[in-house]
mmCIF file of C-alpha atoms in Angstrom:
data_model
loop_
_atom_site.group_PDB
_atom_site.id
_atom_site.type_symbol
_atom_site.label_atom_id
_atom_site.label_comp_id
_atom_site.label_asym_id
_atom_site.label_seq_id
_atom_site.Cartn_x
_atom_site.Cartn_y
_atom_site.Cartn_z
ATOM 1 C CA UNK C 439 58.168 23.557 52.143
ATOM 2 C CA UNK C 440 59.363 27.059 53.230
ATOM 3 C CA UNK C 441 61.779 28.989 50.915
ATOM 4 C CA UNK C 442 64.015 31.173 52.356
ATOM 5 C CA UNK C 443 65.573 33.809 50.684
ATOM 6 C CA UNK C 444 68.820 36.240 51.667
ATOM 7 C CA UNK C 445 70.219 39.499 50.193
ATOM 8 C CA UNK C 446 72.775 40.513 49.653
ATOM 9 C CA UNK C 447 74.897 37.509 48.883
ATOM 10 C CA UNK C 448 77.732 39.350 49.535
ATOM 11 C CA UNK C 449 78.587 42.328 51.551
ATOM 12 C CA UNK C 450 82.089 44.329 51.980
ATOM 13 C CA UNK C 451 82.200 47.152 54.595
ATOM 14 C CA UNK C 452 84.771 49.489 56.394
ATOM 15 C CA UNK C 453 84.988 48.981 60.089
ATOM 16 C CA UNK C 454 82.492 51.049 61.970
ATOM 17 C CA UNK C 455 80.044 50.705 59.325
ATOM 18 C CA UNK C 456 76.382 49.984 59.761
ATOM 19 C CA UNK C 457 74.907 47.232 57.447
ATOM 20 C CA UNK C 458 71.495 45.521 57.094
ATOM 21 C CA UNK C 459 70.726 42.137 56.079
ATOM 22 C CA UNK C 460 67.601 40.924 54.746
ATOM 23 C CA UNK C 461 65.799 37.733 54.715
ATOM 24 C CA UNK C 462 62.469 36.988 53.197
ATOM 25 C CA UNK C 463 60.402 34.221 53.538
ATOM 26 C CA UNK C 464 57.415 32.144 51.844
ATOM 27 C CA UNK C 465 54.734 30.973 54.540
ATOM 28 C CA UNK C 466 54.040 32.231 57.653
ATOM 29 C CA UNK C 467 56.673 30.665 60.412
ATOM 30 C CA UNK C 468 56.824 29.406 63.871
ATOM 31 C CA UNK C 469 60.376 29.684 64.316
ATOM 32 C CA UNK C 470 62.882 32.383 62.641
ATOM 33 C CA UNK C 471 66.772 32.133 63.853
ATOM 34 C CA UNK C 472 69.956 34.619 62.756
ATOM 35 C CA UNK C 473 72.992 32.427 62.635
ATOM 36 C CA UNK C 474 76.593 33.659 62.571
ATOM 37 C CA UNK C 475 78.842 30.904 60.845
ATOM 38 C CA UNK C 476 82.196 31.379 62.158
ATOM 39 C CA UNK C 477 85.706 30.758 60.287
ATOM 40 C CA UNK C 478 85.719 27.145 62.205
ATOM 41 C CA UNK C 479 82.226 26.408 60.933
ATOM 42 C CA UNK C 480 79.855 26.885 63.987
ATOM 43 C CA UNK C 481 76.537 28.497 63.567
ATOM 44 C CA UNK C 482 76.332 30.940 66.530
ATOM 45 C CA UNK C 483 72.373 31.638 67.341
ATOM 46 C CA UNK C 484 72.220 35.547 67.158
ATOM 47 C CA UNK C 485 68.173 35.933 67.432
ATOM 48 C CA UNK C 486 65.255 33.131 68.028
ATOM 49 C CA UNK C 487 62.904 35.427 66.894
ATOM 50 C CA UNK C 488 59.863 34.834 64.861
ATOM 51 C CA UNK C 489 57.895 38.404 65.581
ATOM 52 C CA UNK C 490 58.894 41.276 66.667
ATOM 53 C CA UNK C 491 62.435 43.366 67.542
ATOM 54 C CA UNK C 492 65.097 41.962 69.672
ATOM 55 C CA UNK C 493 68.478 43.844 70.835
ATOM 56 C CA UNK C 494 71.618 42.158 71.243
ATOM 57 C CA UNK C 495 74.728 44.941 72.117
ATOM 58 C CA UNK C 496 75.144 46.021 68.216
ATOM 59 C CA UNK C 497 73.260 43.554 66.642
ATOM 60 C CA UNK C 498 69.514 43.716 66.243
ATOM 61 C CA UNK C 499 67.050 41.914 64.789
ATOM 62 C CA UNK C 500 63.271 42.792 63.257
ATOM 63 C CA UNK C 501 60.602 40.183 61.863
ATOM 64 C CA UNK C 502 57.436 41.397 60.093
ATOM 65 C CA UNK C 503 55.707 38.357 60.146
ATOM 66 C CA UNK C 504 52.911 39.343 58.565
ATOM 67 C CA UNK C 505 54.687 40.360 55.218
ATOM 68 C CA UNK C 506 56.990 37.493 55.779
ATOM 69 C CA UNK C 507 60.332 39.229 56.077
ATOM 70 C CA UNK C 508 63.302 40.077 58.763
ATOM 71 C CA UNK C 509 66.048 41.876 59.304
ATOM 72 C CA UNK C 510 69.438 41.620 60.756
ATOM 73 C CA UNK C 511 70.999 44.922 61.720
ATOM 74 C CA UNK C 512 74.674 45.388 62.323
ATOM 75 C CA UNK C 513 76.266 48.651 64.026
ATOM 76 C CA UNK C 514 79.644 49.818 64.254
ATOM 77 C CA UNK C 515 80.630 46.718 62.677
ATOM 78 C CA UNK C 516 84.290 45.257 63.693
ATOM 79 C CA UNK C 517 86.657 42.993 61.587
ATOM 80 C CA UNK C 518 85.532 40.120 63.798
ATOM 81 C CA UNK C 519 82.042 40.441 62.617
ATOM 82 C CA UNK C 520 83.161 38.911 59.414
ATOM 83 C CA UNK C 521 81.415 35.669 58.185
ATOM 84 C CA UNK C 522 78.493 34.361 57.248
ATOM 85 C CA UNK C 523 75.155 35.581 58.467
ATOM 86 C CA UNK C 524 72.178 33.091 57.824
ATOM 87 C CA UNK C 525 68.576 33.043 58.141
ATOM 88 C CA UNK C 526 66.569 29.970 58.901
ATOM 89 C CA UNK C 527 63.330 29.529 59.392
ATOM 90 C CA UNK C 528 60.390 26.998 60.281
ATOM 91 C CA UNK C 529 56.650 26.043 60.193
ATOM 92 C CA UNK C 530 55.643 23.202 62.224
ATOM 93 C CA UNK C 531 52.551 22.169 61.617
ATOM 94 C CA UNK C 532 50.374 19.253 62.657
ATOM 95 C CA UNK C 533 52.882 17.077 64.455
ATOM 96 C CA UNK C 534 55.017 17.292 61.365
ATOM 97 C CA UNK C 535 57.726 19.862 59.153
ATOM 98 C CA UNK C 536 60.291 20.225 62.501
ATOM 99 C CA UNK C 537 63.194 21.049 59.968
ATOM 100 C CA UNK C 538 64.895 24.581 59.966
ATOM 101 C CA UNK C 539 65.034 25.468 56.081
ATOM 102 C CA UNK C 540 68.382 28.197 55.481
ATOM 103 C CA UNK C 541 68.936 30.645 53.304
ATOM 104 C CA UNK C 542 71.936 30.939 50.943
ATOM 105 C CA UNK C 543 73.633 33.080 53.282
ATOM 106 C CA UNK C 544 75.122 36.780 53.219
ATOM 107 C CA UNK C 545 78.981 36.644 53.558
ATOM 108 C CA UNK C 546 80.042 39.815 55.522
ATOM 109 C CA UNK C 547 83.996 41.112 55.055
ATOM 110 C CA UNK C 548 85.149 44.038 57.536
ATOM 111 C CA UNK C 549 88.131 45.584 56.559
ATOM 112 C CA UNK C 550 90.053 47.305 59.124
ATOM 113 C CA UNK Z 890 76.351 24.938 81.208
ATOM 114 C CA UNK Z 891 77.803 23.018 78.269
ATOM 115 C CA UNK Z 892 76.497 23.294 74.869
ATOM 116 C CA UNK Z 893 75.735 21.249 71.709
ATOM 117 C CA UNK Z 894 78.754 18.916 71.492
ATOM 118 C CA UNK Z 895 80.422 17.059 68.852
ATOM 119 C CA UNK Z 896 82.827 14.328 68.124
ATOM 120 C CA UNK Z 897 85.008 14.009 66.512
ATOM 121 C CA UNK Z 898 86.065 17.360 64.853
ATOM 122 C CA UNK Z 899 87.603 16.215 62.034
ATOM 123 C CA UNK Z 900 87.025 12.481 60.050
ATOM 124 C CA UNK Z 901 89.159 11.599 56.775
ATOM 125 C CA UNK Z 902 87.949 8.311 55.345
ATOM 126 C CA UNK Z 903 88.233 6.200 52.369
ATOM 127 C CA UNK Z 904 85.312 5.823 49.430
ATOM 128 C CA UNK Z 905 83.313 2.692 50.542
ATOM 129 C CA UNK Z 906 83.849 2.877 53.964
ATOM 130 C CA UNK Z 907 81.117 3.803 57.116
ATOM 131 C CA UNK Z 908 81.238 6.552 59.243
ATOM 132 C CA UNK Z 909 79.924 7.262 63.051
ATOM 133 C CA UNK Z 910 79.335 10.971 64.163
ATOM 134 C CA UNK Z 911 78.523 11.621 67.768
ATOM 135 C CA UNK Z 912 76.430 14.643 68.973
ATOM 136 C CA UNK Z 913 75.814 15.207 72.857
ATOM 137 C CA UNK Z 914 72.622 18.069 73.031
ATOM 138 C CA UNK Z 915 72.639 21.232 75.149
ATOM 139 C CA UNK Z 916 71.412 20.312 78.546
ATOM 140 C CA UNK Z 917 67.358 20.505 78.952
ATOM 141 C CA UNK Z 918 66.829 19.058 75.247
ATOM 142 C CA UNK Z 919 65.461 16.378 73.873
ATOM 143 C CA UNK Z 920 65.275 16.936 70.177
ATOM 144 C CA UNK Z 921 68.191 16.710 68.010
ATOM 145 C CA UNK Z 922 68.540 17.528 64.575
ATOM 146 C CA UNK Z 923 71.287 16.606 61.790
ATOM 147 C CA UNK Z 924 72.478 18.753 58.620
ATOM 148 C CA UNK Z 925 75.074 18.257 56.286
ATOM 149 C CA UNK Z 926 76.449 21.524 54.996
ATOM 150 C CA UNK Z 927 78.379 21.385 51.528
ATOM 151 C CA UNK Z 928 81.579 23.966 50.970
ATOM 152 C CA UNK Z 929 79.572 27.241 50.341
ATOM 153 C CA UNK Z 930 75.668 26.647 50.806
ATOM 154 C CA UNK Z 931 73.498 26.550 53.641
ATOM 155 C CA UNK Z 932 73.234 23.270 55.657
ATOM 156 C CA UNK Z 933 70.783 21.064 54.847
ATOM 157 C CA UNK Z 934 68.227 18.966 56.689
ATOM 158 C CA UNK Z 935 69.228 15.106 57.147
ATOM 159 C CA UNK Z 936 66.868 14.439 60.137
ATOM 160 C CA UNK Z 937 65.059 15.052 63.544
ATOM 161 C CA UNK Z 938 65.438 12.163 66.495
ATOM 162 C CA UNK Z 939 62.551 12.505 69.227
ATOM 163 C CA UNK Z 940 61.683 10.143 72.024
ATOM 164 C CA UNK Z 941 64.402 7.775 70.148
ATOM 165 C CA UNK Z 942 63.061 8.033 66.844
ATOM 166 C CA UNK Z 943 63.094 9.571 63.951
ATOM 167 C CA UNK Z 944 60.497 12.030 63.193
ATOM 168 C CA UNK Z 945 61.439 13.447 59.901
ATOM 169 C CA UNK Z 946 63.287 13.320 57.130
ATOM 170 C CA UNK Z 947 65.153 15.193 54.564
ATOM 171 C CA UNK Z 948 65.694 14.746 51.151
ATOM 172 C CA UNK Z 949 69.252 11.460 51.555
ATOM 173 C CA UNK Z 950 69.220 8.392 50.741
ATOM 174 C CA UNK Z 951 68.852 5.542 52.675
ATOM 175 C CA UNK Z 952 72.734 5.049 53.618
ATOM 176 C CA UNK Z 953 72.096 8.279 56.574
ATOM 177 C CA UNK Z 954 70.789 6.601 59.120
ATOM 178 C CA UNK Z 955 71.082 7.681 63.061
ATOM 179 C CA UNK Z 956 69.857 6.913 66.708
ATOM 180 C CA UNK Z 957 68.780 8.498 69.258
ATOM 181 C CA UNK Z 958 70.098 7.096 72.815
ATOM 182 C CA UNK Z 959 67.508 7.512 75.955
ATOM 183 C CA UNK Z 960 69.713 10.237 77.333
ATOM 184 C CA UNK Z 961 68.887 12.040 74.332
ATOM 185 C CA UNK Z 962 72.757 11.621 72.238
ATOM 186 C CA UNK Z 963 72.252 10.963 69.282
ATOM 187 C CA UNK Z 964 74.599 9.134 66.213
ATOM 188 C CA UNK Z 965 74.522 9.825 62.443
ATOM 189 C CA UNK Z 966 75.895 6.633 60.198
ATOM 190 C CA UNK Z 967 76.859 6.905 56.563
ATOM 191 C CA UNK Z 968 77.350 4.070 54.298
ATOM 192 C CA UNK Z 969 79.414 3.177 51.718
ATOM 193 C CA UNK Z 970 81.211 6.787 51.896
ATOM 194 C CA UNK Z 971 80.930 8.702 48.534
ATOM 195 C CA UNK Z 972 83.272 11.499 47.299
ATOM 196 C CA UNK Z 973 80.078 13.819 47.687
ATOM 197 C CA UNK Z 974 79.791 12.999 51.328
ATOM 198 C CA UNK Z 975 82.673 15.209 51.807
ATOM 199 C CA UNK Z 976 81.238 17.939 53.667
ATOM 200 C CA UNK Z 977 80.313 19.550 57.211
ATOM 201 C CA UNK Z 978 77.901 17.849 59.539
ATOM 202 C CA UNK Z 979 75.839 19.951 62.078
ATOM 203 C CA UNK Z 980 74.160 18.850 64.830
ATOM 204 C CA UNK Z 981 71.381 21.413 66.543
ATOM 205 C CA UNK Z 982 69.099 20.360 69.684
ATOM 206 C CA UNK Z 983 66.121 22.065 70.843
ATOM 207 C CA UNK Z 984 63.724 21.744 73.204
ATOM 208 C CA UNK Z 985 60.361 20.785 71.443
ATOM 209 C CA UNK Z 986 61.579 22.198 67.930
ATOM 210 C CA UNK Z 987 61.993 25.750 68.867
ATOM 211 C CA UNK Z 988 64.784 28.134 69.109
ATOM 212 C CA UNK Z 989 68.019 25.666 67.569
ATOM 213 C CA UNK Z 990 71.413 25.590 69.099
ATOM 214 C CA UNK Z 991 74.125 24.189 66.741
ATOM 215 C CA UNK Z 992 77.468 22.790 67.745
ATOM 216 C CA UNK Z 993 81.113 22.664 66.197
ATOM 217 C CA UNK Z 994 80.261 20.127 63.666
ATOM 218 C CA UNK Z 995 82.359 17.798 62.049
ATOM 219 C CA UNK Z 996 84.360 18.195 59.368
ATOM 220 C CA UNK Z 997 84.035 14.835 57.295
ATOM 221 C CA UNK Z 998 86.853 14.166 53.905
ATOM 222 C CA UNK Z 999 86.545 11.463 51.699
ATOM 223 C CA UNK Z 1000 89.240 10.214 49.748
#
């Protein structure tokens, strides 16, 4: 199956900082998703995207496809970015391999 | 328009005992998807319900088992509870395996 990779693991920045997040991956995918994990445990979808560049207010998002990585890019981050960022991805194939493999996750602290 | 949602929030239960989990998916899905998520990894993949049945599998044994009701809810049922169950349990629905949306989970201790 797909293997998902994440760096860094860990991540401490100053409030208004930029950061970038990367995730690589091992086959070619038909669905890539940026979660947010929140202290309470929900995984907030950031960005559905397997291709391309998407925008989101401060958060972006960029998939290579073709050399099998993305990136998650924070702006101006805030305290209340904190958490953990994960990267999941899929291939479905053939009627079969529906399930979204994760990375390891980066853990993100904003100090104030 | 309501989310993924999931009951109950919390579960404490005793080694040996079963377990029901309830997930209700995002409105204009029909697939849903379980993972268990262990304190400090990534969740991982129990199983996919579509069209009321399961369509694949993770890596658990036999005593995860679930349904998938015709309005699309779905239930995940553990077994004789081990210690190691302990953990968070996602569910994510999707329409036609693209583009997940997870709820709250539930946060399962055994004791």
């Amino acid at each position: 199956g797909i293997q998902v990779e994440q760096s860094p693991p860990d991540l401490i920045l100053q409030e208004g900082a930029n950061s970038t997040l990367r995730c690589n991956f091992s086959d070619s995918v038909n669905n890539l998703q940026w979660f947010h994990q929140n202290p309470w445990g929900q995984l907030i979808n950031l960005f559905y995207i397997p291709s391309g560049t998407k925008q989101n207010g401060r958060l972006s998002a960029t998939t290579v496809a073709t050399e099998r990585y993305s990136l998650l890019y924070i702006s101006s981050s805030q305290t209340t970015d904190s958490g953990v960022y994960f990267c999941a991805a899929s291939r479905y194939s053939g009627g079969s391999n529906y399930k979204l493999t994760f990375g390891k996750g980066t853990l993100l602290t904003v100090n104030p | 328009d309501a989310g993924v949602t999931q009951s109950p929030t919390h579960l404490i239960k005793t080694r040996g005992q079963q377990v029901t989990l309830r997930c209700s998916p995002k409105s204009g899905h029909d697939t849903v998807s379980w993972y268990q998520q262990a304190l400090g990894q990534g969740p991982q993949f129990i199983f996919q319900y579509y069209e009321e049945e399961e369509r694949q599998r993770g890596n658990f044994p036999d005593r995860f088992s679930g349904h998938q009701f015709p309005n699309y809810s779905s239930e995940l049922n553990v077994n004789a509870l081990l210690l190691g169950d302990s953990a968070l349990y996602l569910c994510a629905s999707s329409r036609s395996s693209y583009g997940y949306t997870f709820g709250s989970g539930t946060r399962l201790t055994v004791v």
